[in-house]
Every structure is written in C-alpha cells, then in structure tokens.
Amino acid sequence: MVLAAGALAFALAAGPVAGLADESDHERARQALEAGKVLPLGAVLDIVERDFPGQVVKVEFEEDDDEFIYEIRVLQSGGSVLKLKIDARDGTLLGIKGRDIKFKGKP
C-alpha cells in the first residue's frame, strides 16, 4: 500500500491513487474518499508540508476496522527521517517518531 514518491503529486481527489500495491487497495482508498470518509491525499500533504519542513519520501494508506491512517515519512535537513501517523479523516496528527524533530506548526 505504498505510494511511490513520484506519485505523491497526485491527490486522491484528482483521480485514482497511483502506486498502491494492488487494485483492491486502490479501490478501498477511492471508495473511502468518495464516501467522504477520508481527506484527499493532497490536503493531508498540505498539512504535513505546513507543519514539518522537509521532503515527503514515503506515504502509506492503511485501513483497519473503518479507521483510515496515512503513514508519512519526511526527510528533514540533517538527514533525520520523521514517521508521522495522520488520521485520514480529519488530518489530525496521531503520532510522530524521529530524532531532531523540526516542527513549524502550532505546539
């Protein structure tokens, strides 16, 4: 269920999710978006880019018991990598792992 870094420019709202592992993953993500259960990937990436300086290098979309989560990895200056868990429904930061975390959002 990994989106390739090059495919990150495509938001869910713009059409199919390129780079998902298989058709069923793609279909579930599309259905969740159409049902209003998740934000478009582009909206979530806007939040991440606003709050965490660096380059998004990996995105995973996970669904478990009607919970939808984007796991996003961000390469920050100095080479540290952050792993963010974002609630796909509303863009809320659920968790963060990494060293030397640079955050430019509200505390």
C-alpha atoms as a PDB file:
ATOM      1  CA  MET A   1       0.000   0.000   0.000  1.00  0.00           C
ATOM      2  CA  VAL A   2       2.884   2.331  -0.618  1.00  0.00           C
ATOM      3  CA  LEU A   3       2.690   5.322  -2.900  1.00  0.00           C
ATOM      4  CA  ALA A   4       5.852   5.994  -4.858  1.00  0.00           C
ATOM      5  CA  ALA A   5       7.492   9.341  -4.123  1.00  0.00           C
ATOM      6  CA  GLY A   6       6.926  10.448  -7.710  1.00  0.00           C
ATOM      7  CA  ALA A   7       3.214   9.737  -7.433  1.00  0.00           C
ATOM      8  CA  LEU A   8       2.762  11.975  -4.402  1.00  0.00           C
ATOM      9  CA  ALA A   9       1.839  14.887  -6.636  1.00  0.00           C
ATOM     10  CA  PHE A  10      -1.428  13.144  -7.408  1.00  0.00           C
ATOM     11  CA  ALA A  11      -4.098  13.720  -4.783  1.00  0.00           C
ATOM     12  CA  LEU A  12      -6.894  11.250  -4.204  1.00  0.00           C
ATOM     13  CA  ALA A  13      -9.402  13.855  -5.317  1.00  0.00           C
ATOM     14  CA  ALA A  14      -7.718  14.164  -8.679  1.00  0.00           C
ATOM     15  CA  GLY A  15      -8.387  10.552  -9.547  1.00  0.00           C
ATOM     16  CA  PRO A  16      -7.042   7.077  -8.926  1.00  0.00           C
ATOM     17  CA  VAL A  17      -4.302   6.503  -6.397  1.00  0.00           C
ATOM     18  CA  ALA A  18      -1.221   5.637  -8.425  1.00  0.00           C
ATOM     19  CA  GLY A  19       1.249   3.239  -6.906  1.00  0.00           C
ATOM     20  CA  LEU A  20      -0.942   1.420  -4.408  1.00  0.00           C
ATOM     21  CA  ALA A  21       0.062  -2.207  -4.008  1.00  0.00           C
ATOM     22  CA  ASP A  22      -2.899  -3.741  -5.796  1.00  0.00           C
ATOM     23  CA  GLU A  23      -6.314  -2.998  -7.250  1.00  0.00           C
ATOM     24  CA  SER A  24      -8.147  -3.760  -4.005  1.00  0.00           C
ATOM     25  CA  ASP A  25      -6.004  -1.195  -2.135  1.00  0.00           C
ATOM     26  CA  HIS A  26      -6.691   1.383  -4.810  1.00  0.00           C
ATOM     27  CA  GLU A  27     -10.388   0.612  -4.794  1.00  0.00           C
ATOM     28  CA  ARG A  28     -10.688   0.872  -0.990  1.00  0.00           C
ATOM     29  CA  ALA A  29      -8.905   4.238  -0.969  1.00  0.00           C
ATOM     30  CA  ARG A  30     -11.099   5.551  -3.780  1.00  0.00           C
ATOM     31  CA  GLN A  31     -14.286   4.330  -2.104  1.00  0.00           C
ATOM     32  CA  ALA A  32     -13.277   5.872   1.230  1.00  0.00           C
ATOM     33  CA  LEU A  33     -12.690   9.224  -0.477  1.00  0.00           C
ATOM     34  CA  GLU A  34     -15.948   9.103  -2.435  1.00  0.00           C
ATOM     35  CA  ALA A  35     -17.862   8.182   0.735  1.00  0.00           C
ATOM     36  CA  GLY A  36     -16.390  11.204   2.487  1.00  0.00           C
ATOM     37  CA  LYS A  37     -14.530   9.037   4.999  1.00  0.00           C
ATOM     38  CA  VAL A  38     -11.067  10.453   4.252  1.00  0.00           C
ATOM     39  CA  LEU A  39      -9.425  13.670   3.152  1.00  0.00           C
ATOM     40  CA  PRO A  40      -7.736  13.775  -0.229  1.00  0.00           C
ATOM     41  CA  LEU A  41      -4.040  12.955  -0.038  1.00  0.00           C
ATOM     42  CA  GLY A  42      -3.222  16.435  -1.331  1.00  0.00           C
ATOM     43  CA  ALA A  43      -4.973  18.053   1.641  1.00  0.00           C
ATOM     44  CA  VAL A  44      -3.061  15.860   4.093  1.00  0.00           C
ATOM     45  CA  LEU A  45       0.247  16.606   2.366  1.00  0.00           C
ATOM     46  CA  ASP A  46      -0.525  20.336   2.609  1.00  0.00           C
ATOM     47  CA  ILE A  47      -0.860  19.943   6.391  1.00  0.00           C
ATOM     48  CA  VAL A  48       2.386  17.973   6.630  1.00  0.00           C
ATOM     49  CA  GLU A  49       4.317  20.458   4.485  1.00  0.00           C
ATOM     50  CA  ARG A  50       2.948  23.362   6.531  1.00  0.00           C
ATOM     51  CA  ASP A  51       3.987  21.855   9.873  1.00  0.00           C
ATOM     52  CA  PHE A  52       7.106  19.798   9.124  1.00  0.00           C
ATOM     53  CA  PRO A  53       9.941  21.167   6.977  1.00  0.00           C
ATOM     54  CA  GLY A  54      11.473  18.629   4.654  1.00  0.00           C
ATOM     55  CA  GLN A  55      10.662  16.333   1.774  1.00  0.00           C
ATOM     56  CA  VAL A  56       7.951  13.685   1.843  1.00  0.00           C
ATOM     57  CA  VAL A  57       9.637  10.454   0.787  1.00  0.00           C
ATOM     58  CA  LYS A  58       7.008   7.802   1.504  1.00  0.00           C
ATOM     59  CA  VAL A  59       3.260   7.570   2.060  1.00  0.00           C
ATOM     60  CA  GLU A  60       1.226   4.559   3.125  1.00  0.00           C
ATOM     61  CA  PHE A  61      -2.561   4.394   3.348  1.00  0.00           C
ATOM     62  CA  GLU A  62      -3.881   1.969   5.933  1.00  0.00           C
ATOM     63  CA  GLU A  63      -7.396   0.863   6.765  1.00  0.00           C
ATOM     64  CA  ASP A  64      -8.247  -1.131   9.870  1.00  0.00           C
ATOM     65  CA  ASP A  65     -11.766  -1.545  11.271  1.00  0.00           C
ATOM     66  CA  ASP A  66     -13.011   1.570   9.470  1.00  0.00           C
ATOM     67  CA  GLU A  67     -10.068   3.645  10.747  1.00  0.00           C
ATOM     68  CA  PHE A  68      -8.046   5.260   7.998  1.00  0.00           C
ATOM     69  CA  ILE A  69      -4.460   6.368   8.573  1.00  0.00           C
ATOM     70  CA  TYR A  70      -1.818   7.950   6.386  1.00  0.00           C
ATOM     71  CA  GLU A  71       1.701   6.992   7.465  1.00  0.00           C
ATOM     72  CA  ILE A  72       4.017   9.606   6.025  1.00  0.00           C
ATOM     73  CA  ARG A  73       7.801   9.757   6.164  1.00  0.00           C
ATOM     74  CA  VAL A  74       9.529  13.117   5.877  1.00  0.00           C
ATOM     75  CA  LEU A  75      13.259  13.595   5.255  1.00  0.00           C
ATOM     76  CA  GLN A  76      14.361  16.676   7.188  1.00  0.00           C
ATOM     77  CA  SER A  77      17.547  18.712   6.927  1.00  0.00           C
ATOM     78  CA  GLY A  78      20.470  16.939   8.538  1.00  0.00           C
ATOM     79  CA  GLY A  79      19.194  13.596   7.274  1.00  0.00           C
ATOM     80  CA  SER A  80      16.708  12.779  10.026  1.00  0.00           C
ATOM     81  CA  VAL A  81      13.553  10.951   8.976  1.00  0.00           C
ATOM     82  CA  LEU A  82      10.216  11.519  10.666  1.00  0.00           C
ATOM     83  CA  LYS A  83       7.440   8.955  10.645  1.00  0.00           C
ATOM     84  CA  LEU A  84       4.071  10.653  11.021  1.00  0.00           C
ATOM     85  CA  LYS A  85       0.730   8.964  11.610  1.00  0.00           C
ATOM     86  CA  ILE A  86      -2.096  11.154  10.365  1.00  0.00           C
ATOM     87  CA  ASP A  87      -5.811  10.488  10.783  1.00  0.00           C
ATOM     88  CA  ALA A  88      -7.003  10.343   7.177  1.00  0.00           C
ATOM     89  CA  ARG A  89     -10.480  11.510   8.205  1.00  0.00           C
ATOM     90  CA  ASP A  90      -9.501  14.947   9.507  1.00  0.00           C
ATOM     91  CA  GLY A  91      -5.720  15.411   9.190  1.00  0.00           C
ATOM     92  CA  THR A  92      -5.046  15.138  12.934  1.00  0.00           C
ATOM     93  CA  LEU A  93      -1.512  14.139  13.904  1.00  0.00           C
ATOM     94  CA  LEU A  94      -1.851  10.849  15.804  1.00  0.00           C
ATOM     95  CA  GLY A  95       1.813  10.112  16.376  1.00  0.00           C
ATOM     96  CA  ILE A  96       5.342  11.040  15.445  1.00  0.00           C
ATOM     97  CA  LYS A  97       8.646   9.202  15.607  1.00  0.00           C
ATOM     98  CA  GLY A  98      12.082  10.506  14.769  1.00  0.00           C
ATOM     99  CA  ARG A  99      15.130  12.342  16.029  1.00  0.00           C
ATOM    100  CA  ASP A 100      15.804  16.066  15.999  1.00  0.00           C
ATOM    101  CA  ILE A 101      12.209  16.770  15.050  1.00  0.00           C
ATOM    102  CA  LYS A 102      11.730  20.119  13.346  1.00  0.00           C
ATOM    103  CA  PHE A 103       8.184  21.406  13.741  1.00  0.00           C
ATOM    104  CA  LYS A 104       6.945  24.733  12.432  1.00  0.00           C
ATOM    105  CA  GLY A 105       3.264  24.357  13.297  1.00  0.00           C
ATOM    106  CA  LYS A 106       1.401  25.308  16.432  1.00  0.00           C
ATOM    107  CA  PRO A 107       2.570  23.499  19.602  1.00  0.00           C
END
